[in-house]
Tab-separated table of C-alpha atoms (C1' of nucleotides) in Angstrom:
chain	number	residue	atom	x	y	z
F	1	MET	CA	41.639	129.484	84.309
F	2	PRO	CA	42.551	126.495	82.144
F	3	PRO	CA	46.233	126.071	81.176
F	4	LYS	CA	47.091	128.189	78.028
F	5	ILE	CA	47.554	126.939	74.761
F	6	LYS	CA	51.043	127.845	73.010
F	7	SER	CA	51.998	125.008	70.723
F	8	GLU	CA	50.286	124.936	67.279
F	9	GLN	CA	49.270	121.441	67.945
F	10	ASP	CA	47.413	122.046	71.094
F	11	ARG	CA	45.961	125.147	69.438
F	12	GLU	CA	44.415	122.769	66.684
F	13	GLN	CA	42.962	120.599	69.684
F	14	LEU	CA	41.191	123.399	71.215
F	15	ARG	CA	39.915	124.483	67.833
F	16	THR	CA	38.309	121.073	67.230
F	17	LEU	CA	37.098	121.047	70.736
F	18	ILE	CA	35.335	124.253	70.256
F	19	LEU	CA	33.925	122.745	66.842
F	20	ASP	CA	32.515	119.632	68.515
F	21	ALA	CA	30.943	121.667	71.270
F	22	ALA	CA	29.472	123.766	68.568
F	23	ARG	CA	28.470	120.872	66.462
F	24	SER	CA	26.662	119.154	69.356
F	25	LEU	CA	24.584	122.055	70.020
F	26	PHE	CA	24.075	122.625	66.561
F	27	VAL	CA	22.764	119.373	65.809
F	28	GLU	CA	20.489	118.760	68.778
F	29	ARG	CA	18.872	122.290	68.826
F	30	GLY	CA	18.148	124.017	65.408
F	31	ILE	CA	20.639	126.488	64.359
F	32	GLU	CA	20.365	130.066	65.528
F	33	ALA	CA	19.274	128.546	68.797
F	34	VAL	CA	23.033	128.061	69.689
F	35	SER	CA	24.765	130.773	71.091
F	36	MET	CA	28.492	131.726	71.462
F	37	ARG	CA	28.260	131.894	75.165
F	38	GLU	CA	26.520	128.376	75.511
F	39	ILE	CA	29.230	126.736	73.183
F	40	ALA	CA	31.955	128.315	75.454
F	41	LYS	CA	30.244	127.198	78.700
F	42	GLN	CA	30.119	123.640	77.504
F	43	ILE	CA	33.942	123.339	77.157
F	44	LYS	CA	34.386	125.652	80.354
F	45	TYR	CA	36.103	128.578	78.263
F	46	SER	CA	34.804	132.233	78.210
F	47	ALA	CA	33.016	133.263	75.262
F	48	THR	CA	35.402	135.644	74.258
F	49	THR	CA	37.890	132.909	73.798
F	50	LEU	CA	36.163	131.529	70.769
F	51	TYR	CA	37.009	134.713	68.993
F	52	ASN	CA	40.607	133.869	69.277
F	53	TYR	CA	39.934	130.591	67.012
F	54	PHE	CA	36.853	131.935	64.873
F	55	GLN	CA	36.265	135.334	63.435
F	56	ASP	CA	32.733	135.369	64.452
F	57	LYS	CA	29.769	132.877	65.051
F	58	GLU	CA	28.987	132.519	61.284
F	59	ALA	CA	32.576	131.375	60.602
F	60	LEU	CA	32.361	128.975	63.418
F	61	LEU	CA	29.299	127.309	62.134
F	62	GLN	CA	30.734	127.394	58.599
F	63	ALA	CA	33.789	125.534	59.906
F	64	VAL	CA	31.463	122.873	61.444
F	65	CYS	CA	29.435	122.417	58.206
F	66	ASP	CA	32.736	122.515	56.119
F	67	ALA	CA	34.145	119.548	58.127
F	68	ASP	CA	30.656	117.601	58.007
F	69	PHE	CA	30.144	118.174	54.312
F	70	LEU	CA	33.700	117.201	53.821
F	71	ALA	CA	32.899	113.930	55.534
F	72	LEU	CA	29.812	113.638	53.348
F	73	ALA	CA	31.872	113.898	49.944
F	74	SER	CA	34.298	111.407	51.383
F	75	GLY	CA	31.657	108.954	52.065
F	76	MET	CA	30.380	109.580	48.678
F	77	ARG	CA	33.731	108.052	47.035
F	78	GLU	CA	32.425	104.540	46.712
F	79	ILE	CA	29.290	105.476	45.113
F	80	MET	CA	31.439	107.022	42.614
F	81	GLN	CA	33.019	103.746	41.864
F	82	ILE	CA	29.479	102.773	40.256
F	83	PRO	CA	30.099	101.818	36.785
F	84	ASP	CA	26.732	102.656	35.271
F	85	PRO	CA	26.432	106.677	35.287
F	86	ILE	CA	22.743	106.455	36.035
F	87	GLN	CA	23.009	104.315	38.857
F	88	ARG	CA	25.650	106.461	39.933
F	89	ILE	CA	23.717	109.693	39.834
F	90	GLN	CA	20.520	107.835	41.482
F	91	ALA	CA	22.967	106.733	44.200
F	92	LEU	CA	24.532	109.985	44.618
F	93	CYS	CA	21.128	111.923	44.937
F	94	ARG	CA	19.943	109.262	47.694
F	95	GLY	CA	23.159	109.888	49.489
F	96	TYR	CA	23.121	113.577	49.330
F	97	ALA	CA	19.325	113.583	50.480
F	98	LYS	CA	20.034	111.156	53.215
F	99	PHE	CA	22.765	113.367	54.760
F	100	ALA	CA	20.689	116.476	54.361
F	101	LEU	CA	17.539	114.953	56.195
F	102	HIS	CA	19.857	113.477	58.814
F	103	HIS	CA	21.802	116.984	59.402
F	104	PRO	CA	18.966	119.471	59.024
F	105	GLY	CA	20.856	122.090	60.987
F	106	HIS	CA	23.844	121.875	58.745
F	107	TYR	CA	21.800	121.723	55.625
F	108	ARG	CA	19.853	124.556	56.456
F	109	PHE	CA	22.924	126.611	57.406
F	110	MET	CA	24.595	125.754	54.271
F	111	PHE	CA	21.805	125.925	51.566
F	112	MET	CA	18.850	127.460	53.155
F	113	THR	CA	20.334	130.569	54.544
F	114	PRO	CA	21.131	133.489	52.262
F	115	ARG	CA	24.630	135.006	53.017
F	116	GLY	CA	26.454	138.163	52.130
F	117	PRO	CA	27.815	138.027	48.646
F	118	CYS	CA	31.028	136.815	49.331
F	119	ASN	CA	32.121	133.675	51.583
F	120	MET	CA	34.898	132.437	49.644
F	121	ASP	CA	37.403	133.636	52.201
F	122	ILE	CA	35.703	131.643	55.084
F	123	THR	CA	35.080	128.193	53.473
F	124	HIS	CA	38.005	126.027	52.993
F	125	ILE	CA	36.606	123.362	50.813
F	126	GLU	CA	38.420	123.678	47.568
F	127	GLN	CA	35.812	124.015	44.904
F	128	GLY	CA	35.977	121.685	41.638
F	129	ASN	CA	37.938	119.030	43.817
F	130	THR	CA	35.696	115.875	43.336
F	131	GLU	CA	37.260	114.401	46.354
F	132	GLN	CA	35.730	117.060	48.545
F	133	ASP	CA	32.945	118.833	47.134
F	134	ALA	CA	29.653	117.138	46.833
F	135	TYR	CA	28.453	119.473	44.079
F	136	ALA	CA	31.582	118.486	42.057
F	137	GLN	CA	30.891	114.925	42.388
F	138	LEU	CA	27.340	115.344	40.840
F	139	GLN	CA	28.885	117.410	38.201
F	140	ALA	CA	31.354	114.927	37.189
F	141	VAL	CA	28.884	112.097	37.179
F	142	VAL	CA	26.375	114.119	34.964
F	143	GLN	CA	29.157	115.145	32.792
F	144	ALA	CA	30.109	111.451	32.096
F	145	ALA	CA	26.520	110.746	31.545
F	146	PHE	CA	26.414	113.733	29.175
F	147	ASP	CA	29.399	112.465	27.253
F	148	ALA	CA	27.905	109.106	27.087
F	149	GLU	CA	25.159	111.044	25.198
F	150	LEU	CA	22.472	109.646	27.908
F	151	PHE	CA	20.607	112.864	28.011
F	152	ARG	CA	17.940	114.048	25.637
F	153	ALA	CA	19.757	115.312	22.369
F	154	ASP	CA	18.146	119.010	22.748
F	155	LEU	CA	19.668	119.414	26.254
F	156	ASN	CA	23.068	120.769	25.330
F	157	ASP	CA	24.209	122.269	28.717
F	158	SER	CA	25.446	119.724	31.063
F	159	GLU	CA	25.666	122.418	33.804
F	160	LEU	CA	21.901	123.143	33.657
F	161	ILE	CA	21.261	119.493	33.960
F	162	VAL	CA	23.484	119.291	37.030
F	163	GLN	CA	21.825	122.382	38.599
F	164	THR	CA	18.080	121.089	37.845
F	165	LEU	CA	18.907	117.554	39.327
F	166	TRP	CA	20.446	119.345	42.557
F	167	ALA	CA	17.449	121.689	42.695
F	168	GLY	CA	14.810	118.652	42.682
F	169	VAL	CA	16.562	116.775	45.339
F	170	HIS	CA	17.114	120.118	47.249
F	171	GLY	CA	13.466	120.816	46.913
F	172	VAL	CA	12.409	117.602	48.235
F	173	CYS	CA	14.840	117.863	51.210
F	174	SER	CA	14.532	121.449	51.968
F	175	LEU	CA	10.783	121.380	52.009
F	176	GLN	CA	10.934	118.382	54.500
F	177	ILE	CA	13.278	120.498	56.702
F	178	ALA	CA	11.405	123.550	56.693
F	179	LEU	CA	7.706	122.359	56.697
F	180	GLY	CA	8.129	118.634	57.409
F	181	ASN	CA	6.434	119.086	60.729
F	182	GLU	CA	3.523	121.394	59.720
F	183	ILE	CA	0.152	120.039	60.670
F	184	TRP	CA	-1.701	121.572	57.770
F	185	MET	CA	0.358	119.867	55.364
F	186	GLN	CA	-0.718	116.623	54.621
F	187	TRP	CA	3.075	115.047	53.494
F	188	THR	CA	3.084	111.767	51.513
F	189	ASP	CA	6.087	109.485	52.706
F	190	ILE	CA	9.174	111.590	52.271
F	191	ASP	CA	11.099	108.446	50.563
F	192	ALA	CA	7.933	108.241	48.019
F	193	ARG	CA	8.780	111.800	47.459
F	194	LEU	CA	12.404	111.485	46.702
F	195	SER	CA	11.968	108.408	44.614
F	196	LEU	CA	9.418	110.066	42.192
F	197	MET	CA	11.577	113.300	42.194
F	198	GLN	CA	14.456	111.314	41.082
F	199	ASN	CA	12.457	109.064	38.831
F	200	ALA	CA	10.704	111.755	37.181
F	201	LEU	CA	13.554	114.121	36.521
F	202	LEU	CA	15.650	111.435	35.196
F	203	ARG	CA	12.814	110.114	32.760
F	204	GLY	CA	12.434	113.705	31.683
F	205	LEU	CA	15.972	114.282	31.003
F	206	LEU	CA	17.201	110.998	29.596
F	207	ARG	CA	17.329	109.973	26.212
F	208	GLN	CA	15.833	106.569	27.242
F	209	PRO	CA	13.312	107.134	30.054
F	210	ASP	CA	12.390	103.472	30.104
F	211	ARG	CA	15.646	102.932	31.909
F	212	ILE	CA	14.238	104.512	34.941
F	213	PHE	CA	11.653	102.658	37.191
O	1	MET	CA	1.558	160.904	72.200
O	2	PRO	CA	-0.686	160.066	69.044
O	3	PRO	CA	-4.488	160.286	69.446
O	4	LYS	CA	-5.750	156.899	70.953
O	5	ILE	CA	-7.329	154.485	68.785
O	6	LYS	CA	-10.898	153.667	69.939
O	7	SER	CA	-13.203	152.514	67.227
O	8	GLU	CA	-12.829	149.196	65.630
O	9	GLN	CA	-12.460	150.799	62.231
O	10	ASP	CA	-9.453	153.062	63.409
O	11	ARG	CA	-8.040	149.955	64.941
O	12	GLU	CA	-7.947	147.917	61.854
O	13	GLN	CA	-6.328	151.073	60.293
O	14	LEU	CA	-3.386	151.127	62.498
O	15	ARG	CA	-2.891	147.563	62.281
O	16	THR	CA	-2.471	147.806	58.379
O	17	LEU	CA	-0.447	150.772	58.931
O	18	ILE	CA	1.931	148.667	61.066
O	19	LEU	CA	1.637	145.881	58.301
O	20	ASP	CA	2.691	148.402	55.673
O	21	ALA	CA	5.460	149.505	57.683
O	22	ALA	CA	6.680	146.059	58.387
O	23	ARG	CA	6.329	144.946	54.719
O	24	SER	CA	8.403	147.641	53.400
O	25	LEU	CA	11.271	147.058	55.737
O	26	PHE	CA	10.842	143.286	55.464
O	27	VAL	CA	10.900	143.679	51.635
O	28	GLU	CA	14.000	145.789	51.320
O	29	ARG	CA	16.060	144.290	53.886
O	30	GLY	CA	16.234	140.823	54.201
O	31	ILE	CA	13.964	139.065	57.067
O	32	GLU	CA	15.371	139.135	60.495
O	33	ALA	CA	17.243	142.276	59.754
O	34	VAL	CA	13.835	144.047	60.602
O	35	SER	CA	13.300	144.771	64.226
O	36	MET	CA	10.254	145.671	66.118
O	37	ARG	CA	11.599	149.165	67.235
O	38	GLU	CA	12.501	150.149	63.595
O	39	ILE	CA	8.898	149.177	62.488
O	40	ALA	CA	7.550	151.156	65.185
O	41	LYS	CA	10.041	154.139	64.730
O	42	GLN	CA	8.809	154.282	61.021
O	43	ILE	CA	5.202	154.875	61.978
O	44	LYS	CA	6.103	157.081	64.819
O	45	TYR	CA	4.740	154.695	67.337
O	46	SER	CA	6.520	153.134	70.468
O	47	ALA	CA	7.680	149.471	69.884
O	48	THR	CA	5.457	148.182	72.625
O	49	THR	CA	2.157	149.300	70.931
O	50	LEU	CA	2.933	146.833	68.356
O	51	TYR	CA	2.323	144.318	70.761
O	52	ASN	CA	-1.354	145.485	71.004
O	53	TYR	CA	-1.657	144.530	67.519
O	54	PHE	CA	-0.057	141.313	67.196
O	55	GLN	CA	0.932	138.751	69.649
O	56	ASP	CA	4.834	138.813	68.711
O	57	LYS	CA	7.145	139.404	65.871
O	58	GLU	CA	6.398	136.312	64.145
O	59	ALA	CA	2.658	136.944	64.264
O	60	LEU	CA	3.240	140.362	62.632
O	61	LEU	CA	5.508	138.854	59.604
O	62	GLN	CA	3.032	135.987	59.388
O	63	ALA	CA	0.242	138.436	58.868
O	64	VAL	CA	2.455	140.165	56.204
O	65	CYS	CA	3.074	137.223	54.426
O	66	ASP	CA	-0.596	135.938	54.609
O	67	ALA	CA	-1.873	139.029	53.174
O	68	ASP	CA	0.624	138.909	50.186
O	69	PHE	CA	0.362	135.267	49.584
O	70	LEU	CA	-3.564	135.820	49.347
O	71	ALA	CA	-2.812	138.375	46.775
O	72	LEU	CA	-0.932	136.065	44.891
O	73	ALA	CA	-3.546	133.169	45.155
O	74	SER	CA	-6.046	136.009	43.859
O	75	GLY	CA	-3.809	136.892	41.167
O	76	MET	CA	-3.720	133.331	40.130
O	77	ARG	CA	-7.387	132.953	39.416
O	78	GLU	CA	-7.138	133.998	35.653
O	79	ILE	CA	-4.411	131.291	35.332
O	80	MET	CA	-7.018	128.679	36.565
O	81	GLN	CA	-9.231	129.532	33.722
O	82	ILE	CA	-6.795	128.139	31.085
O	83	PRO	CA	-8.731	125.154	29.739
O	84	ASP	CA	-5.898	122.797	29.224
O	85	PRO	CA	-4.780	121.303	32.361
O	86	ILE	CA	-1.107	121.006	31.471
O	87	GLN	CA	-0.916	124.493	30.283
O	88	ARG	CA	-2.644	125.339	33.628
O	89	ILE	CA	-0.118	123.472	35.636
O	90	GLN	CA	2.619	125.166	33.677
O	91	ALA	CA	1.395	128.505	34.022
O	92	LEU	CA	0.810	128.140	37.868
O	93	CYS	CA	4.291	126.990	38.381
O	94	ARG	CA	5.635	130.103	36.306
O	95	GLY	CA	3.275	132.325	38.482
O	96	TYR	CA	4.412	130.860	41.533
O	97	ALA	CA	7.933	130.961	40.808
O	98	LYS	CA	7.863	134.682	39.666
O	99	PHE	CA	6.323	135.440	42.939
O	100	ALA	CA	8.662	133.672	45.057
O	101	LEU	CA	11.683	135.537	43.319
O	102	HIS	CA	10.132	138.704	43.300
O	103	HIS	CA	9.354	138.340	47.215
O	104	PRO	CA	12.371	136.571	48.449
O	105	GLY	CA	11.744	137.681	51.991
O	106	HIS	CA	8.273	136.520	52.224
O	107	TYR	CA	9.196	133.092	50.382
O	108	ARG	CA	12.055	132.721	52.865
O	109	PHE	CA	9.858	133.390	55.825
O	110	MET	CA	7.074	131.109	54.538
O	111	PHE	CA	8.631	128.170	53.055
O	112	MET	CA	12.464	128.118	54.066
O	113	THR	CA	12.085	128.845	57.567
O	114	PRO	CA	11.513	126.013	60.016
O	115	ARG	CA	8.745	126.674	62.834
O	116	GLY	CA	7.436	125.320	65.954
O	117	PRO	CA	5.126	122.478	65.044
O	118	CYS	CA	1.860	124.125	65.310
O	119	ASN	CA	1.159	127.673	63.625
O	120	MET	CA	-2.386	126.989	62.769
O	121	ASP	CA	-3.739	129.473	65.293
O	122	ILE	CA	-1.622	132.288	63.708
O	123	THR	CA	-2.012	132.051	59.927
O	124	HIS	CA	-5.807	133.038	58.694
O	125	ILE	CA	-5.602	131.542	55.440
O	126	GLU	CA	-8.425	128.940	55.246
O	127	GLN	CA	-6.539	125.850	53.927
O	128	GLY	CA	-7.987	123.902	51.163
O	129	ASN	CA	-9.841	126.977	49.746
O	130	THR	CA	-8.951	127.289	46.002
O	131	GLU	CA	-9.467	130.832	46.056
O	132	GLN	CA	-6.975	131.541	48.681
O	133	ASP	CA	-4.284	128.919	48.873
O	134	ALA	CA	-1.720	128.426	46.279
O	135	TYR	CA	-1.005	125.252	47.168
O	136	ALA	CA	-4.626	124.018	46.911
O	137	GLN	CA	-4.713	125.643	43.381
O	138	LEU	CA	-1.850	123.351	42.327
O	139	GLN	CA	-3.554	120.421	44.124
O	140	ALA	CA	-6.949	121.173	42.041
O	141	VAL	CA	-5.144	121.474	38.734
O	142	VAL	CA	-3.037	118.326	39.313
O	143	GLN	CA	-6.207	116.533	40.411
O	144	ALA	CA	-8.061	117.631	37.074
O	145	ALA	CA	-5.095	116.244	34.904
O	146	PHE	CA	-5.133	113.299	37.317
O	147	ASP	CA	-8.634	112.607	36.649
O	148	ALA	CA	-8.211	113.023	32.864
O	149	GLU	CA	-5.621	110.335	33.036
O	150	LEU	CA	-2.855	112.333	31.743
O	151	PHE	CA	-0.312	111.075	34.221
O	152	ARG	CA	1.669	107.669	33.704
O	153	ALA	CA	-0.545	104.860	34.806
O	154	ASP	CA	1.508	103.684	37.261
O	155	LEU	CA	1.388	106.896	39.412
O	156	ASN	CA	-1.725	106.279	41.514
O	157	ASP	CA	-1.133	108.976	44.141
O	158	SER	CA	-2.347	112.671	43.121
O	159	GLU	CA	-1.026	114.088	46.270
O	160	LEU	CA	2.377	112.774	45.541
O	161	ILE	CA	2.406	114.255	42.158
O	162	VAL	CA	1.548	117.777	43.441
O	163	GLN	CA	4.211	117.582	46.156
O	164	THR	CA	6.837	116.454	43.741
O	165	LEU	CA	5.891	119.274	41.305
O	166	TRP	CA	5.961	121.938	44.484
O	167	ALA	CA	9.390	120.425	45.278
O	168	GLY	CA	10.788	120.876	42.040
O	169	VAL	CA	9.739	124.591	41.556
O	170	HIS	CA	10.449	125.160	45.182
O	171	GLY	CA	13.913	123.962	44.665
O	172	VAL	CA	14.818	125.913	42.005
O	173	CYS	CA	13.462	129.103	43.670
O	174	SER	CA	14.778	128.616	46.936
O	175	LEU	CA	18.287	127.797	45.671
O	176	GLN	CA	18.377	130.944	43.812
O	177	ILE	CA	17.243	132.845	46.932
O	178	ALA	CA	19.585	131.331	49.220
O	179	LEU	CA	22.678	131.025	46.912
O	180	GLY	CA	22.076	133.088	43.911
O	181	ASN	CA	24.344	135.611	44.898
O	182	GLU	CA	27.149	133.009	45.726
O	183	ILE	CA	30.639	133.776	43.792
O	184	TRP	CA	31.799	130.305	43.901
O	185	MET	CA	28.311	128.798	42.076
O	186	GLN	CA	28.425	129.457	38.448
O	187	TRP	CA	24.585	129.562	38.004
O	188	THR	CA	23.023	128.921	34.724
O	189	ASP	CA	20.471	131.206	33.699
O	190	ILE	CA	17.579	131.313	36.365
O	191	ASP	CA	14.745	131.248	33.532
O	192	ALA	CA	16.605	128.500	32.037
O	193	ARG	CA	16.649	126.535	35.242
O	194	LEU	CA	12.972	126.970	35.884
O	195	SER	CA	12.032	125.937	32.449
O	196	LEU	CA	13.881	122.716	32.508
O	197	MET	CA	12.841	121.965	35.665
O	198	GLN	CA	9.054	121.877	34.455
O	199	ASN	CA	9.840	120.603	31.349
O	200	ALA	CA	11.669	117.557	32.635
O	201	LEU	CA	9.229	116.939	35.566
O	202	LEU	CA	6.200	116.931	33.514
O	203	ARG	CA	7.913	114.978	30.878
O	204	GLY	CA	8.642	112.300	33.485
O	205	LEU	CA	5.287	112.261	35.124
O	206	LEU	CA	3.049	112.641	32.050
O	207	ARG	CA	1.616	109.447	29.990
O	208	GLN	CA	2.433	111.526	26.955
O	209	PRO	CA	5.885	113.283	27.325
O	210	ASP	CA	5.750	114.768	23.928
O	211	ARG	CA	3.103	117.214	24.548
O	212	ILE	CA	5.861	118.890	26.562
O	213	PHE	CA	8.232	120.967	24.762
G	1	DA	C1'	66.221	132.812	90.477
G	2	DA	C1'	64.379	137.286	89.397
G	3	DT	C1'	62.354	140.168	85.948
G	4	DG	C1'	60.462	141.630	81.695
G	5	DT	C1'	57.909	140.473	77.241
G	6	DT	C1'	54.552	138.181	74.962
G	7	DA	C1'	50.420	135.624	74.171
G	8	DA	C1'	46.155	133.672	75.794
G	9	DA	C1'	42.772	133.602	78.558
G	10	DT	C1'	39.591	136.597	81.525
G	11	DT	C1'	35.901	140.120	83.098
G	12	DA	C1'	33.310	144.430	81.831
G	13	DA	C1'	31.122	146.823	78.654
G	14	DC	C1'	28.629	148.362	74.571
G	15	DG	C1'	24.655	148.392	71.837
G	16	DT	C1'	20.871	145.655	69.803
G	17	DC	C1'	17.125	142.680	70.269
G	18	DG	C1'	12.248	140.713	71.560
G	19	DT	C1'	9.394	141.197	75.077
G	20	DT	C1'	6.988	142.183	79.835
G	21	DA	C1'	6.084	145.431	83.953
G	22	DA	C1'	4.929	149.473	85.692
G	23	DT	C1'	3.198	154.124	84.471
G	24	DA	C1'	1.221	158.043	82.237
G	25	DA	C1'	-2.423	159.959	79.269
G	26	DA	C1'	-6.484	160.177	76.692
G	27	DA	C1'	-11.174	158.970	76.006
G	28	DT	C1'	-15.553	157.502	78.139
G	29	DA	C1'	-18.889	157.072	81.825
G	30	DA	C1'	-20.957	158.385	86.201
T	1	DT	C1'	-16.066	166.880	87.953
T	2	DT	C1'	-14.770	162.796	88.992
T	3	DA	C1'	-13.947	157.909	88.226
T	4	DT	C1'	-13.139	154.341	85.120
T	5	DT	C1'	-11.235	151.798	81.331
T	6	DT	C1'	-8.632	151.837	77.406
T	7	DT	C1'	-4.282	152.958	74.855
T	8	DA	C1'	-0.376	154.597	74.775
T	9	DT	C1'	4.496	155.308	76.943
T	10	DT	C1'	8.926	154.854	79.256
T	11	DA	C1'	11.683	151.565	82.371
T	12	DA	C1'	13.462	147.388	82.379
T	13	DC	C1'	14.958	142.201	81.983
T	14	DG	C1'	17.431	138.930	79.937
T	15	DA	C1'	19.951	137.347	76.046
T	16	DC	C1'	22.572	137.970	72.293
T	17	DG	C1'	27.135	138.894	69.303
T	18	DT	C1'	30.999	141.289	69.744
T	19	DT	C1'	35.053	144.548	71.350
T	20	DA	C1'	37.901	147.120	74.840
T	21	DA	C1'	40.312	146.786	79.137
T	22	DT	C1'	42.742	143.693	82.088
T	23	DT	C1'	44.555	139.861	84.081
T	24	DT	C1'	47.334	135.747	84.238
T	25	DA	C1'	50.280	132.046	82.809
T	26	DA	C1'	54.109	130.710	79.899
T	27	DC	C1'	58.396	131.894	78.073
T	28	DA	C1'	63.011	134.459	77.298
T	29	DT	C1'	66.610	137.305	79.222
T	30	DT	C1'	69.769	138.524	82.458
DNA sequence: AATGTTAAATTAACGTCGTTAATAAAATAA
DNA sequence: TTATTTTATTAACGACGTTAATTTAACATT
């Protein structure tokens, strides 16, 4: 039996040990292919120990994703410094898509898997905090472009624009994750798909479509 | 023990009985919440009997989805009669989205769940047949619009346009299915999201954006 | 230093799942 | 009537998430 954890510091250390083990299995195999027993075995603890640190499997995976999406949002901060709002939107979408395609397990768990109606108690990302939440970042930059009257005059709901842009990028990414390896689909190049989605959407939303190439 | 099935006709009848039972559970609960044992119980057979009619659970669910997506494509045939290609695209997208949102379990299984690389042997929908395959229907009408030179001159790949349009609609639908009930998201109206997606994409793709309202 | 108490780990167990092997029973053929 | 074949059944396997019961290590008290 391993030495017991008493101090709050050591406890946090074991917690992140579990998170790391879960992450590695979570990343290399798909998602539900990772079992509590296997995570525990990897760190040489019994499976039930995990339940002293996480309420259940879903909470564990949620914690993994929370941490990594926090890292994503943090990595986006320099993009948020780009002065031109349109370029900022484009860079943000590209960064978001890149993360999604490089972390398909994470992305699937976060955005492609229906949950019970309320997860507020599990996730620890403070919603609406631009520093932390990737969605809020897109929200902020779209609002900036909206305030600068860059969007079509008949589009009067900034939130609707945000969600449309998100849905567009999400559509490309999630299709790639779910069906990207299907033989019967003759996919065009994923970068081309992403580019055209951004290009077409912005052209269709902006007051001056010619600004987008 | 129920009477045994010998004739090919009765065999097909029991097969569809299984399919119907699976469909009903599949529709009312989510997706993986339906077990083989429960399907069997509903039709008063033992669980192992199902394996005489379907290779495994995935094949059963795939058969359910195949049948219903065939029905979808069939129901789209009148839409395919609309003369104007642009209106045809719009109607097709609306019909597709309507089906997706009314059959979230089907949709999730078909388009939001990664599979092993090869499912060709399971699905019985003949790919490329406009009558049967919803994707091929979109492909056909986009090709028509492409041939009529309705898209921007710099867009030279019709397949890329198809996949972008699909990804857009899929993005809205799949986000709604996966996260539509999340409390922390303040979703705008789903119809507005769908409309704006189609509107913006077509405006961004077409040579004459003003044709789209 | 010996004892008791608390907290953290363990093993055992429950119920469920998809699926396969072994078996019983019904229909058909001889 | 018996033998054969097909179709269903029950039993069982291994894995899963999770909870209950139990052991064990660390700390506190005398």
